[in-house]
Amino acid sequence: MKIASPGLGRRLLSMLYEFLILIAVLFIASFVFHLVFRDTSSLFFRPGLQLYLLVIAGMYFTWFWTHGGQTLPMQTWKLRVVSASGDRVYLKQALARYLFAVIGIFCFGAGIVWALFDRDRQFLHDRLAGTRIVRIEGKAEQISDESDTTGT
């Protein structure tokens, strides 16, 4: 399997797809929350719902990043989150990456804009969490590379 650095456009398109899937996940989670807590006039309803959705999104991302390094859109665009050394991402790194990404997005997207000025085109949350996004090549190309080395 070949590993290369993905372009910024590929990562941004993956984020757009990720946003659409995340909306669906959060919609279902909101529905469950509303079924359990029916008193929408409660003082703690809105902050409780927001915290709950933040936790659900965190669980979604950290689970995928620690179990294979790819969410569904990342699989589509052949991207993977790995540690800075190229190893798998552990729970501590995944949580740090998620929290830094949330903070960066809430600061008017500064964590995303950071990639425009970064020498390696990394997002700020990747830089801070010690992770990076890599592009992986398909199996068909891997097989053709192997057959070239055997001389067949």
Tab-separated table of C-alpha atoms in Angstrom:
chain	number	residue	atom	x	y	z
A	1	MET	CA	0.000	0.000	0.000
A	2	LYS	CA	1.424	3.345	-1.020
A	3	ILE	CA	1.014	6.347	1.248
A	4	ALA	CA	1.170	9.904	-0.066
A	5	SER	CA	0.263	13.365	1.130
A	6	PRO	CA	-3.250	14.352	-0.020
A	7	GLY	CA	-4.049	17.693	-1.560
A	8	LEU	CA	-5.920	20.325	0.401
A	9	GLY	CA	-8.868	20.173	-2.024
A	10	ARG	CA	-9.306	16.428	-1.458
A	11	ARG	CA	-9.341	16.953	2.296
A	12	LEU	CA	-11.860	19.805	2.045
A	13	LEU	CA	-14.205	17.732	-0.151
A	14	SER	CA	-13.948	14.912	2.351
A	15	MET	CA	-14.907	17.392	5.084
A	16	LEU	CA	-17.978	18.423	3.087
A	17	TYR	CA	-19.092	14.791	2.787
A	18	GLU	CA	-18.301	14.315	6.469
A	19	PHE	CA	-20.530	17.264	7.335
A	20	LEU	CA	-23.496	15.683	5.524
A	21	ILE	CA	-23.086	12.343	7.324
A	22	LEU	CA	-22.557	14.086	10.655
A	23	ILE	CA	-25.808	16.031	10.176
A	24	ALA	CA	-27.648	12.716	9.761
A	25	VAL	CA	-26.002	11.209	12.861
A	26	LEU	CA	-26.796	14.297	14.940
A	27	PHE	CA	-30.369	14.393	13.647
A	28	ILE	CA	-30.960	10.840	14.880
A	29	ALA	CA	-29.223	11.603	18.192
A	30	SER	CA	-31.399	14.727	18.620
A	31	PHE	CA	-34.509	12.687	17.999
A	32	VAL	CA	-33.497	10.235	20.747
A	33	PHE	CA	-32.700	13.123	23.113
A	34	HIS	CA	-36.129	14.672	22.492
A	35	LEU	CA	-37.829	11.338	23.153
A	36	VAL	CA	-36.083	11.015	26.511
A	37	PHE	CA	-36.246	14.657	27.650
A	38	ARG	CA	-39.619	15.993	26.600
A	39	ASP	CA	-39.571	19.229	28.607
A	40	THR	CA	-38.154	21.633	26.017
A	41	SER	CA	-38.999	24.649	28.182
A	42	SER	CA	-36.509	23.556	30.843
A	43	LEU	CA	-33.632	25.952	31.535
A	44	PHE	CA	-31.085	23.174	31.001
A	45	PHE	CA	-32.626	21.669	27.872
A	46	ARG	CA	-30.694	23.626	25.215
A	47	PRO	CA	-27.223	23.453	26.859
A	48	GLY	CA	-27.860	19.797	27.674
A	49	LEU	CA	-28.765	19.044	24.067
A	50	GLN	CA	-25.710	20.926	22.761
A	51	LEU	CA	-23.350	19.095	25.111
A	52	TYR	CA	-24.973	15.768	24.235
A	53	LEU	CA	-24.540	16.402	20.488
A	54	LEU	CA	-20.922	17.461	21.007
A	55	VAL	CA	-20.272	14.189	22.853
A	56	ILE	CA	-22.065	12.135	20.162
A	57	ALA	CA	-19.985	13.773	17.412
A	58	GLY	CA	-16.843	13.134	19.460
A	59	MET	CA	-17.746	9.479	19.872
A	60	TYR	CA	-18.415	9.173	16.133
A	61	PHE	CA	-15.063	10.637	15.102
A	62	THR	CA	-12.856	9.082	17.781
A	63	TRP	CA	-14.301	5.622	17.195
A	64	PHE	CA	-13.600	5.745	13.453
A	65	TRP	CA	-10.154	7.318	13.879
A	66	THR	CA	-9.083	4.673	16.398
A	67	HIS	CA	-10.621	1.757	14.463
A	68	GLY	CA	-8.940	1.933	11.083
A	69	GLY	CA	-8.277	5.674	10.882
A	70	GLN	CA	-11.069	6.343	8.385
A	71	THR	CA	-14.628	7.592	8.463
A	72	LEU	CA	-16.877	6.717	5.525
A	73	PRO	CA	-16.049	9.898	3.541
A	74	MET	CA	-12.358	9.327	4.234
A	75	GLN	CA	-12.711	5.816	2.772
A	76	THR	CA	-14.377	7.301	-0.295
A	77	TRP	CA	-11.569	9.812	-0.838
A	78	LYS	CA	-8.859	7.275	0.167
A	79	LEU	CA	-7.693	9.286	3.158
A	80	ARG	CA	-6.574	8.034	6.566
A	81	VAL	CA	-5.698	9.699	9.868
A	82	VAL	CA	-2.406	8.430	11.269
A	83	SER	CA	-0.060	9.597	13.989
A	84	ALA	CA	2.807	11.872	12.994
A	85	SER	CA	5.079	8.807	12.905
A	86	GLY	CA	2.682	6.946	10.581
A	87	ASP	CA	1.290	4.563	13.214
A	88	ARG	CA	-2.356	4.110	14.136
A	89	VAL	CA	-4.122	6.819	16.118
A	90	TYR	CA	-4.751	6.010	19.772
A	91	LEU	CA	-7.686	7.234	21.846
A	92	LYS	CA	-5.734	10.058	23.519
A	93	GLN	CA	-4.642	11.461	20.135
A	94	ALA	CA	-8.120	11.054	18.651
A	95	LEU	CA	-9.719	12.913	21.566
A	96	ALA	CA	-7.110	15.681	21.351
A	97	ARG	CA	-7.623	15.951	17.578
A	98	TYR	CA	-11.394	16.206	18.016
A	99	LEU	CA	-11.242	18.808	20.791
A	100	PHE	CA	-8.674	20.931	18.918
A	101	ALA	CA	-10.802	20.697	15.751
A	102	VAL	CA	-13.924	21.835	17.609
A	103	ILE	CA	-12.067	24.769	19.138
A	104	GLY	CA	-10.534	25.674	15.773
A	105	ILE	CA	-13.891	25.570	14.002
A	106	PHE	CA	-15.586	27.645	16.706
A	107	CYS	CA	-12.828	30.262	16.278
A	108	PHE	CA	-14.251	31.173	12.863
A	109	GLY	CA	-12.575	28.190	11.172
A	110	ALA	CA	-9.052	29.293	12.096
A	111	GLY	CA	-7.940	25.659	12.439
A	112	ILE	CA	-8.968	24.964	8.844
A	113	VAL	CA	-7.587	28.221	7.423
A	114	TRP	CA	-4.287	27.365	9.125
A	115	ALA	CA	-3.668	24.730	6.414
A	116	LEU	CA	-3.338	27.465	3.796
A	117	PHE	CA	-0.247	28.812	5.549
A	118	ASP	CA	1.225	25.626	7.049
A	119	ARG	CA	4.386	24.365	5.324
A	120	ASP	CA	2.989	20.791	5.185
A	121	ARG	CA	-0.604	21.941	4.513
A	122	GLN	CA	-1.728	20.370	7.799
A	123	PHE	CA	-4.756	21.544	9.738
A	124	LEU	CA	-4.022	23.121	13.115
A	125	HIS	CA	-5.764	20.310	15.001
A	126	ASP	CA	-3.523	17.749	13.263
A	127	ARG	CA	-0.419	19.746	14.118
A	128	LEU	CA	-1.444	20.072	17.799
A	129	ALA	CA	-2.611	16.470	18.251
A	130	GLY	CA	0.415	14.912	16.555
A	131	THR	CA	-1.599	13.410	13.711
A	132	ARG	CA	-1.723	13.826	9.959
A	133	ILE	CA	-3.967	12.873	7.073
A	134	VAL	CA	-2.447	10.678	4.389
A	135	ARG	CA	-3.731	9.485	1.038
A	136	ILE	CA	-3.688	5.748	0.492
A	137	GLU	CA	-3.462	4.145	-2.908
A	138	GLY	CA	-5.860	1.401	-4.003
A	139	LYS	CA	-5.149	-2.343	-4.041
A	140	ALA	CA	-5.203	-2.490	-7.847
A	141	GLU	CA	-2.188	-0.178	-8.020
A	142	GLN	CA	-0.475	-2.162	-5.264
A	143	ILE	CA	-0.942	-5.416	-7.185
A	144	SER	CA	0.373	-3.873	-10.404
A	145	ASP	CA	3.434	-2.551	-8.521
A	146	GLU	CA	4.095	-6.023	-7.095
A	147	SER	CA	3.834	-7.673	-10.526
A	148	ASP	CA	6.312	-5.132	-11.932
A	149	THR	CA	8.884	-6.060	-9.302
A	150	THR	CA	8.555	-9.804	-10.001
A	151	GLY	CA	9.156	-9.302	-13.697
A	152	THR	CA	5.862	-10.725	-14.965
